[in-house]
Short mmCIF file of C-alpha atoms and ligand atoms in Angstrom, two decimals:
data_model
loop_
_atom_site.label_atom_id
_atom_site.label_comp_id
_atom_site.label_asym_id
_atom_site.label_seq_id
_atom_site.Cartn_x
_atom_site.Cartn_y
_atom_site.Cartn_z
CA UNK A 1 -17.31 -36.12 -14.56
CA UNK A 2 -13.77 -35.47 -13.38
CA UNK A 3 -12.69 -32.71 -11.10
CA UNK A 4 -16.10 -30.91 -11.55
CA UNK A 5 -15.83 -29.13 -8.38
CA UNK A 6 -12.65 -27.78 -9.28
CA UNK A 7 -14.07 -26.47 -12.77
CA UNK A 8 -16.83 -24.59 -11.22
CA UNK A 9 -13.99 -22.65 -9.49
CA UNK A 10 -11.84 -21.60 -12.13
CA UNK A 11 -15.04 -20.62 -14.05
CA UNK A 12 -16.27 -18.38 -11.65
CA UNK A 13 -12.94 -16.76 -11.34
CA UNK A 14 -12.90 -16.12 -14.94
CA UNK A 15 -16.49 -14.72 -15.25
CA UNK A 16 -15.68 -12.76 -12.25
CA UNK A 17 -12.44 -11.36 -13.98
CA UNK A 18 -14.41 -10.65 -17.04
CA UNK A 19 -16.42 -8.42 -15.13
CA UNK A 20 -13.87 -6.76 -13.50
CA UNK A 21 -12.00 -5.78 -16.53
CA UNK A 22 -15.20 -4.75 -18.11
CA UNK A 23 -15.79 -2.24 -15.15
CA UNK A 24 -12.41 -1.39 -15.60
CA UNK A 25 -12.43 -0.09 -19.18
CA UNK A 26 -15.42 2.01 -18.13
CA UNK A 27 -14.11 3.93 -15.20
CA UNK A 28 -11.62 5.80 -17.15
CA UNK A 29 -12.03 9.28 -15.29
CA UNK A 30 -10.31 9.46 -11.32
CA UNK A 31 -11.87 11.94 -8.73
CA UNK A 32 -8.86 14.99 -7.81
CA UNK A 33 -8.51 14.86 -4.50
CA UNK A 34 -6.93 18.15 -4.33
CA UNK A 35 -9.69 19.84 -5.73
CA UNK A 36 -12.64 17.50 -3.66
CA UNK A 37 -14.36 19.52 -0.94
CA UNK A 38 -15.66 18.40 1.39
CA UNK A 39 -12.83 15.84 1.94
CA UNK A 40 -14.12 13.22 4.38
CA UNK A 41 -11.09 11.72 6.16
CA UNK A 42 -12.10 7.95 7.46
CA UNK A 43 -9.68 7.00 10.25
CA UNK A 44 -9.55 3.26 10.58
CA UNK A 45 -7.67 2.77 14.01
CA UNK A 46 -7.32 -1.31 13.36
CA UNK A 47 -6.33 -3.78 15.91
CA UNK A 48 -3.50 -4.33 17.89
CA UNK A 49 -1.07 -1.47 18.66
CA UNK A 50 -3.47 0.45 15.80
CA UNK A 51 -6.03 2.50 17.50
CA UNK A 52 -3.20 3.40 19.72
CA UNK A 53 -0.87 4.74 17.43
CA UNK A 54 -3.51 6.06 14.59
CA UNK A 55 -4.59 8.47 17.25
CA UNK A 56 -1.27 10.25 17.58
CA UNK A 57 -1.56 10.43 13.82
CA UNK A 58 -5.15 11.70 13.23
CA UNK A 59 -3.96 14.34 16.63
CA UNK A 60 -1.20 15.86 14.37
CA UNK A 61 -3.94 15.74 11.55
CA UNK A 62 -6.27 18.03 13.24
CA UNK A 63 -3.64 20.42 14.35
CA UNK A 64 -2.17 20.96 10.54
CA UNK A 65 -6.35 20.64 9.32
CA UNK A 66 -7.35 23.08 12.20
CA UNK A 67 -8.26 25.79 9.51
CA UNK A 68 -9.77 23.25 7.20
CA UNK A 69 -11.70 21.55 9.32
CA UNK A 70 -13.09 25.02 10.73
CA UNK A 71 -14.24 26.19 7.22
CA UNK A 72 -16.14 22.73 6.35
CA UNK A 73 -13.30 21.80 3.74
CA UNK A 74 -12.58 18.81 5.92
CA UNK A 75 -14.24 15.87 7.62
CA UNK A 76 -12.31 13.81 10.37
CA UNK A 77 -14.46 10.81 11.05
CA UNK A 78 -13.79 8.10 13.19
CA UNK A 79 -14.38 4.43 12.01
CA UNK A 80 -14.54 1.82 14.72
CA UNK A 81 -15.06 -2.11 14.18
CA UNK A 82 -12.74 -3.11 11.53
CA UNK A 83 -10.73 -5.63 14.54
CA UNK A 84 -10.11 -9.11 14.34
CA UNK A 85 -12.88 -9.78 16.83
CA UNK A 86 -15.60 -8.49 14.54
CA UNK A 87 -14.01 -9.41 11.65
CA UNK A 88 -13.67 -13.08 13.31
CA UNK A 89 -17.30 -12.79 14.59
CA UNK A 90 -19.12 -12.14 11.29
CA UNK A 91 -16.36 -14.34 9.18
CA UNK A 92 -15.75 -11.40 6.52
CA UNK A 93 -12.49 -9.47 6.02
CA UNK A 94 -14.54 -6.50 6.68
CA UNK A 95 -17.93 -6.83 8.15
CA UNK A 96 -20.81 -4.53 6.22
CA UNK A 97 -21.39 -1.87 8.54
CA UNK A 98 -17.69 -0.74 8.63
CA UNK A 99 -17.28 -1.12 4.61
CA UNK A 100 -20.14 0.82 4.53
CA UNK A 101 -19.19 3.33 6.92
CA UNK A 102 -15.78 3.50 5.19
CA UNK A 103 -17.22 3.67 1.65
CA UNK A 104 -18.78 7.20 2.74
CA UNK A 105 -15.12 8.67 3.48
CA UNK A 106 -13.08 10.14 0.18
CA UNK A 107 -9.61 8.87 2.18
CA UNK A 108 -8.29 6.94 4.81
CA UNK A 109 -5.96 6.64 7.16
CA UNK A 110 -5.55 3.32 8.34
CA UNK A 111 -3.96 1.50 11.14
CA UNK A 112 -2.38 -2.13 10.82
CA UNK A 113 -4.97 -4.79 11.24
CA UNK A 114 -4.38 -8.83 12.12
CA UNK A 115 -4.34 -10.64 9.32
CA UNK A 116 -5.30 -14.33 10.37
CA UNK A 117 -2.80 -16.94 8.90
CA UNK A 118 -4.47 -20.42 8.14
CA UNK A 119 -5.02 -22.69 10.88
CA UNK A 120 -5.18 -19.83 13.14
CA UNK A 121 -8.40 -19.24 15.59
CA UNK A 122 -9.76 -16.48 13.54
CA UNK A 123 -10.59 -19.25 10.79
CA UNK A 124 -9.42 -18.55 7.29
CA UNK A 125 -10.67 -14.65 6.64
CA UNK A 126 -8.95 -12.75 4.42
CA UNK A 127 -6.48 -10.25 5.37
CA UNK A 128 -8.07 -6.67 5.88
CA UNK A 129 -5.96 -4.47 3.45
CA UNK A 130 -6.23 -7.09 0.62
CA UNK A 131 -10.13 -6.96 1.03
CA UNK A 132 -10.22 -3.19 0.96
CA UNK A 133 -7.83 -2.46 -1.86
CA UNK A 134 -10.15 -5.04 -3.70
CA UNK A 135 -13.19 -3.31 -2.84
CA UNK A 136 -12.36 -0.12 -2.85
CA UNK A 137 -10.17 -0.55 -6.57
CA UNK A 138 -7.01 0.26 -4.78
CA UNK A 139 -5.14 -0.45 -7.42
CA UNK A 140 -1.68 1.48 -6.96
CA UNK A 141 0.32 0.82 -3.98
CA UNK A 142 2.91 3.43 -3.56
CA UNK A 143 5.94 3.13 -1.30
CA UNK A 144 9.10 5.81 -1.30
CA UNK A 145 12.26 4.96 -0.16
CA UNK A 146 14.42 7.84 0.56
CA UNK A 147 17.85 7.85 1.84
CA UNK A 148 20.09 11.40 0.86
CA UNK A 149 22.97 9.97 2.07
CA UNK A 150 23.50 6.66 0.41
CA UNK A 151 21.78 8.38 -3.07
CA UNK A 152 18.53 6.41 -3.13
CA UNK A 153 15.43 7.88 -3.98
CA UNK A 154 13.04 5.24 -5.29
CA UNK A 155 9.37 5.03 -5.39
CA UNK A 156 7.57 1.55 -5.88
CA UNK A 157 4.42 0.97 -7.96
CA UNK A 158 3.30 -2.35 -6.76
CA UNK A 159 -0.18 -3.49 -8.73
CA UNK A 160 -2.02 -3.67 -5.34
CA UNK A 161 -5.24 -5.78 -6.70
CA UNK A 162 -3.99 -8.57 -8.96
CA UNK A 163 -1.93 -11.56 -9.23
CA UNK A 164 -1.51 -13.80 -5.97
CA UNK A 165 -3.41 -11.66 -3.95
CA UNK A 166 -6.51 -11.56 -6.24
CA UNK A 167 -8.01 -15.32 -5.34
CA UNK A 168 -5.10 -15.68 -2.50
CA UNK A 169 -7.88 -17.02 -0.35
CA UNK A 170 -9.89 -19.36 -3.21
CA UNK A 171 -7.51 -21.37 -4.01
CA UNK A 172 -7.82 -24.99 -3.81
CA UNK A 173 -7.33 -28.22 -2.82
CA UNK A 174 -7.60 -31.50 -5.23
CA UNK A 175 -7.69 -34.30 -2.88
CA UNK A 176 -4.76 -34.59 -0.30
CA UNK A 177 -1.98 -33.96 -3.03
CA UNK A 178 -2.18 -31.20 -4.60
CA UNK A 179 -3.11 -27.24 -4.11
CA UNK A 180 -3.67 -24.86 -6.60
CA UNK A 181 -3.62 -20.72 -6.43
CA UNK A 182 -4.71 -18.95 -9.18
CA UNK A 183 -2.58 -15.86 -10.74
CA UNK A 184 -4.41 -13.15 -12.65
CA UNK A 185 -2.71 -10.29 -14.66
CA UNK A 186 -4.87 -8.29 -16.95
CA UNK A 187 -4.41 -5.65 -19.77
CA UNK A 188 -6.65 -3.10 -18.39
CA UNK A 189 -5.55 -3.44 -14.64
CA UNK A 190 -1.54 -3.22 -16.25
CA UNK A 191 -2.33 -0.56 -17.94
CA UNK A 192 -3.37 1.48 -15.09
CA UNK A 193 -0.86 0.70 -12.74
CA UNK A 194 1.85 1.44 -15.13
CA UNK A 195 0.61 4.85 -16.31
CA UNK A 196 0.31 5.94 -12.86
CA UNK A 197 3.92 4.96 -12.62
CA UNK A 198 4.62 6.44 -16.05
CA UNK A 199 2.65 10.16 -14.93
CA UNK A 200 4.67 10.55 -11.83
CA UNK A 201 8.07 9.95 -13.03
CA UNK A 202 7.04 12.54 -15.62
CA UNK A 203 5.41 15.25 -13.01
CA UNK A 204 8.34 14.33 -10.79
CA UNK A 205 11.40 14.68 -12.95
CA UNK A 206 12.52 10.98 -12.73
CA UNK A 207 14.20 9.60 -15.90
CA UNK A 208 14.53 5.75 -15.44
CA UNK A 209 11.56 3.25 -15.07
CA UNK A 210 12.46 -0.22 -14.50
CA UNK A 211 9.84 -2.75 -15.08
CA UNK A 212 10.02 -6.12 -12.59
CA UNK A 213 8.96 -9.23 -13.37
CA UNK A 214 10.18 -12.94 -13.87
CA UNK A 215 8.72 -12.99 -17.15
CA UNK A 216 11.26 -15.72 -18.21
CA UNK A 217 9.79 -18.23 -16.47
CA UNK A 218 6.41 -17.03 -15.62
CA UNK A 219 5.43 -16.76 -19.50
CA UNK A 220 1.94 -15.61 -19.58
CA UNK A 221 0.75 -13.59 -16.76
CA UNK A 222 4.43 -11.90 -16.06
CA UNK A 223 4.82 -11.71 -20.36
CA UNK A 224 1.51 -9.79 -20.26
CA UNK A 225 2.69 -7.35 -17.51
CA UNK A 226 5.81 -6.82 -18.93
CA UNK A 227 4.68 -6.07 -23.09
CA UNK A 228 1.72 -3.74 -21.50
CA UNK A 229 4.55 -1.70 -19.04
CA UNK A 230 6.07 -1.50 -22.36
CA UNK A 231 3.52 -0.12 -24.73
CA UNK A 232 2.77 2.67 -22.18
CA UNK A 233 6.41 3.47 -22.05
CA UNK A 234 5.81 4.57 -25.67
CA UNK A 235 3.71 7.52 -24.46
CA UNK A 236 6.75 8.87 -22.42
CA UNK A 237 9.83 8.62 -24.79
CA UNK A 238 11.86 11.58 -22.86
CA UNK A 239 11.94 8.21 -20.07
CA UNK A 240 14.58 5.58 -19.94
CA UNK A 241 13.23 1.94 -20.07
CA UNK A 242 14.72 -1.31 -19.05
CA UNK A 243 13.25 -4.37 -17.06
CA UNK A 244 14.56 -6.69 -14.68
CA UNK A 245 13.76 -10.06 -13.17
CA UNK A 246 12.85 -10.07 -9.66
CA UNK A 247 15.63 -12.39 -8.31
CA UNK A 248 18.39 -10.43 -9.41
CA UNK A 249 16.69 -7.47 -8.35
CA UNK A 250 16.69 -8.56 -5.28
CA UNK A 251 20.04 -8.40 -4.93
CA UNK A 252 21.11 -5.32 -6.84
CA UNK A 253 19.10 -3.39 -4.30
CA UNK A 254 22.25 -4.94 -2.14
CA UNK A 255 24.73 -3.58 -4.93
CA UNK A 256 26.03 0.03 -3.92
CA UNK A 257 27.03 0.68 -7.21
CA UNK A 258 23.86 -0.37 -9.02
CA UNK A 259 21.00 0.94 -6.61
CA UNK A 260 21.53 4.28 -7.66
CA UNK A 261 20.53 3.69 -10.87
CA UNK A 262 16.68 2.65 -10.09
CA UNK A 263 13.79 5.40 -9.34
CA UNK A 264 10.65 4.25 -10.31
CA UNK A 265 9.98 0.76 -10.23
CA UNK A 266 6.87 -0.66 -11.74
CA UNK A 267 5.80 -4.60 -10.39
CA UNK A 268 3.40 -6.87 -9.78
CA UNK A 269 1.86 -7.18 -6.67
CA UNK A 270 3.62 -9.91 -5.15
CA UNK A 271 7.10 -9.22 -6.29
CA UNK A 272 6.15 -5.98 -5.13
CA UNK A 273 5.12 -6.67 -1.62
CA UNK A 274 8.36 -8.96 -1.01
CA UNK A 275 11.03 -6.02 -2.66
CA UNK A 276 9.11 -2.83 -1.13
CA UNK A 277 10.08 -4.99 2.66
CA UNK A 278 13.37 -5.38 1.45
CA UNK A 279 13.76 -1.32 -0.13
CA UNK A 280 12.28 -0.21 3.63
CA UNK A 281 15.14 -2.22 5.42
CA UNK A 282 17.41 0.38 4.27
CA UNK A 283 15.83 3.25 5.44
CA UNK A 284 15.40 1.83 9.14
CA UNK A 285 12.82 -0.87 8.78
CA UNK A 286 8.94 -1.32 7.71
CA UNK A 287 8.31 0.71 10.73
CA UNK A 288 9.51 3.81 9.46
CA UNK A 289 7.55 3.75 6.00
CA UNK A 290 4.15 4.85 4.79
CA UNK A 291 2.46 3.02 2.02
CA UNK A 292 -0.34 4.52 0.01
CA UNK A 293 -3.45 2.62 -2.33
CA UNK A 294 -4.60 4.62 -4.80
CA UNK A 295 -7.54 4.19 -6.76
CA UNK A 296 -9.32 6.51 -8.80
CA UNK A 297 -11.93 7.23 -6.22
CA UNK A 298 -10.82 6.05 -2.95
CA UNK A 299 -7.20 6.31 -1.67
CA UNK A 300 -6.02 4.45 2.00
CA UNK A 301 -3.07 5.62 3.31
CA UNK A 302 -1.63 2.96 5.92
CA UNK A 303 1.66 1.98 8.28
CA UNK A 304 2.95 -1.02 6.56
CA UNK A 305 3.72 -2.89 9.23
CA UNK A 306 1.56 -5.32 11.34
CA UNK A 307 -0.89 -5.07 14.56
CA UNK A 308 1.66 -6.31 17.48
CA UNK A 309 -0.74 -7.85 19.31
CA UNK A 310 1.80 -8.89 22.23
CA UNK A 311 2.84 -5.15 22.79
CA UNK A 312 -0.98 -4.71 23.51
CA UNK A 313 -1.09 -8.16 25.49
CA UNK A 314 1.95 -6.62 27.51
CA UNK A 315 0.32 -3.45 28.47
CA UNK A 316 3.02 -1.57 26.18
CA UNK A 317 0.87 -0.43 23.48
CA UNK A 318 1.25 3.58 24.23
CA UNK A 319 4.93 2.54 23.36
CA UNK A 320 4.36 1.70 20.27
CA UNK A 321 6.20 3.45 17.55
CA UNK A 322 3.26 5.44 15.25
CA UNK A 323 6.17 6.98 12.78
CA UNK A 324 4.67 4.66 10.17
CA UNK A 325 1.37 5.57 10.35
CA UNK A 326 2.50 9.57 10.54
CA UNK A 327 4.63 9.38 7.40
CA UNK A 328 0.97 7.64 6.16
CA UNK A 329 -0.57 10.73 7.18
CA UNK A 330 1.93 12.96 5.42
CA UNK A 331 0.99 11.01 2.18
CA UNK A 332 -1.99 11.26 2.45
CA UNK A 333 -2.14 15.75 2.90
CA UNK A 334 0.34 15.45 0.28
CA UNK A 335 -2.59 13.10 -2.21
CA UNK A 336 -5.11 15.58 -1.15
CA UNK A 337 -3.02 18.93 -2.26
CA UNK A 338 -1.88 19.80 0.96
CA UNK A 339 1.44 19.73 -0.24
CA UNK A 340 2.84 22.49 2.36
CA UNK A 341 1.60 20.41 5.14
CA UNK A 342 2.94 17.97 4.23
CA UNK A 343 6.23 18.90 3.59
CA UNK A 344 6.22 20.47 7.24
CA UNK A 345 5.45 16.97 8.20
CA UNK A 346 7.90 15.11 6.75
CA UNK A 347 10.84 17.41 7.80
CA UNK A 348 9.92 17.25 11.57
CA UNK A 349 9.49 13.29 11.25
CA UNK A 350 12.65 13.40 9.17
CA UNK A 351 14.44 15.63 12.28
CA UNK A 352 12.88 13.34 15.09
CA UNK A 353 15.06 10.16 13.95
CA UNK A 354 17.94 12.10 13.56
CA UNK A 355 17.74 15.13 16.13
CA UNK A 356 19.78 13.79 19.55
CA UNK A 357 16.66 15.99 21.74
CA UNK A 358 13.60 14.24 19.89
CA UNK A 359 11.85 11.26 22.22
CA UNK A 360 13.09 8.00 21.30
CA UNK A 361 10.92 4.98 21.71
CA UNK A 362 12.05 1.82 22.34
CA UNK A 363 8.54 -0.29 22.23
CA UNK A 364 9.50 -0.51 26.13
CA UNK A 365 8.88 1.57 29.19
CA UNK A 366 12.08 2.58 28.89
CA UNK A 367 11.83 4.42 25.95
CA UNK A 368 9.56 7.42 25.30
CA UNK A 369 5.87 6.90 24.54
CA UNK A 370 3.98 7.82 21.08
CA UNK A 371 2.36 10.07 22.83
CA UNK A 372 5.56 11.89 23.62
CA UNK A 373 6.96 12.00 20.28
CA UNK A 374 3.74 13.14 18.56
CA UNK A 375 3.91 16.21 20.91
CA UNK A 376 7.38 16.59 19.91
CA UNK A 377 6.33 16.70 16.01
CA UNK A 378 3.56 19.23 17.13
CA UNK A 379 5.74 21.64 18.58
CA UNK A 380 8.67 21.34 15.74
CA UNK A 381 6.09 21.94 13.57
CA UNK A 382 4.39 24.74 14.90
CA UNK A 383 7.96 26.50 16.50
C1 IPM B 1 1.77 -5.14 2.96
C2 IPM B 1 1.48 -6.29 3.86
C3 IPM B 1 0.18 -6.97 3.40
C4 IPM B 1 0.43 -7.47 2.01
C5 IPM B 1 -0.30 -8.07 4.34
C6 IPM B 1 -0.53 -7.55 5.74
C7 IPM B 1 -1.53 -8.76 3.81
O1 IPM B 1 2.53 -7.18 3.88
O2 IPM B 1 0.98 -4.17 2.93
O3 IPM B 1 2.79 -5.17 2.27
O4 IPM B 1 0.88 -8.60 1.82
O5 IPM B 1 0.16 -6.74 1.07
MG1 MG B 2 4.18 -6.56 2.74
#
């Protein structure tokens, strides 16, 4: 029988997809993780430049946690082993004992972590954060963009465990010719996503929700996305509607005139990895924004940019930048209902890229360390 092989794949991807939405219609109810107690804080220090620059972040943690952390509210626990060597080693995005380790924690804060491109000498494992936001049903990456000045204030719901990125590493190969990926958009895991998207805007005043797809071309799995966002819109009527294709979104977040008009933006996950870049360029680069994956009973709260392994490989890791990864933690007080804290947070990060006195790092020895400018943040935020 013809392409046999092949047909074994796509039905396991199906049966596994049938499960998954099947488990999805059941877990209707999400944990509040302002309300949990004891909150047990995982912090994943990565690879790379990670451990490094995690630390300064779980530092300012413990100073705005003290009290919390003194009563028993709070748990800071450490979670070593999720590197590229182990990962490599055992040939699993994350190796058991850390996903079980990290399954025990309500959040995380999480550094960056290698992910291996093909060919490379970690062999083909799958990238880190894709694995977790799979396992742990991650299934709303949020990424702000702020910038007063220029008017833009948008926040991103990307759909963090479909599409592309849910078989990105089974896909296959027919003979020498041709490759095939498999794309996967479902009702359930739509529906979620865009509620989410839907519920802030409401709690948060916004009153425009633009829906991104490229369901011209893309007919079935983009079509899907786009009539679901639409039916839950239906629930919100105070909310304007209107939905764009990807490619010319792309370029109206270039148009001065236009950007202002966006807030919430609801997308699939790989038009959303590719715009949220492009939205952080603005606003001084991927280095200077925090990305949280929400699910209903795990969130990870992460720096969205990568490991730097040659700043560690050049001895220059303690001049590594953490702002990412402490505008991570600031999302993360803020998920948990520590909503003062992280305010306080915010505005002293906010006042260290602008304020002429703060450290500033260059990645260099001739720039201040991370060290230096998380003790700056610590005394802004305690003066
Ligand atoms: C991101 C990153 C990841 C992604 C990579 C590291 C796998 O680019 O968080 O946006 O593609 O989602
Ligand atoms: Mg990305």
């Amino acid at each position: 029988m013809l392409f046999m092989k092949e047909k074994t794949v796509f039905e396991s991807i199906l049966e596994r997809q049938e499960d998954r939405i099947r488990r999805m219609k059941l877990d209707r109810e999400a944990d509040d993780f302002s309300t949990l107690r004891p909150l047990t804080i995982g912090v994943i220090g990565g690879d790379g430049i990670g451990p490094a620059i995690t630390a300064h972040a779980r530092r300012i943690l413990e100073r705005l946690l003290a009290d919390e952390i003194a009563a028993g509210n709070v748990i800071l626990k450490e979670i070593s082993g999720l590197t590229i060597e182990n990962r490599a080693a055992v040939g699993k995005a994350v190796p058991d004992d850390v996903l079980a380790e990290i399954k025990k924690c309500n959040v995380l804060l999480k550094g960056p972590t290698t992910t291996p491109r093909k060919g490379d000498i970690w062999g083909n494992i799958e990238s880190a954060n894709v694995a977790l936001r799979k396992e742990l049903d991650l299934f709303a990456n949020v990424r702000p963009v702020s910038i007063p000045e220029l008017n833009i204030d948008w926040t991103f719901f990307r759909e963090n465990t479909e599409c592309l990125y849910a078989n990105g590493s089974s896909g296959i190969m027919v003979g020498q010719d041709l490759a095939v990926d498999f794309r996967i958009i479902t009702r359930p895991g739509t529906e979620r996503i865009a509620r989410q998207a839907f519920e802030f805007a409401k709690a948060n005043g916004k009153t425009q929700v633009t829906i991104v797809t490229k369901a011209n071309v893309v007919k079935a799995t983009d079509g899907l996305f786009l009539d679901v966002c639409k039916e839950v819109a239906k629930d919100y009527p105070g909310i304007e509607v209107d939905d764009w294709y990807i490619d010319i979104m792309t370029a109206k977040l270039l148009d001065d005139k236009r950007r202002t008009h966006f807030q919430v933006l609801i997308l699939p996950n790989l038009y959303g990895d590719i715009l949220t870049d492009e939205a952080a360029e603005f606003q001084g680069g991927v280095g200077t924004a925090g990305s949280a994956n929400l699910g209903k009973h795990y969130a990870m709260f992460e720096a969205i940019h990568g490991s730097a392994p040659r700043m560690v490989q050049e001895g220059r890791a303690d001049y590594a930048d953490p702002s990412s990864v402490i505008r991570a933690a600031a999302m993360l007080l803020s998920h948990c209902g520590y909503h003062g804290k992280a305010q306080l947070l915010n505005s002293a990060l906010d006042r260290a890229a602008t304020d002429p006195y703060a450290p500033k790092l260059t990645g260099r020895e001739d720039g201040a360390t991370g060290a230096a400018l998380a003790d700056w943040i610590i005394a802004e935020m305690e003066a």
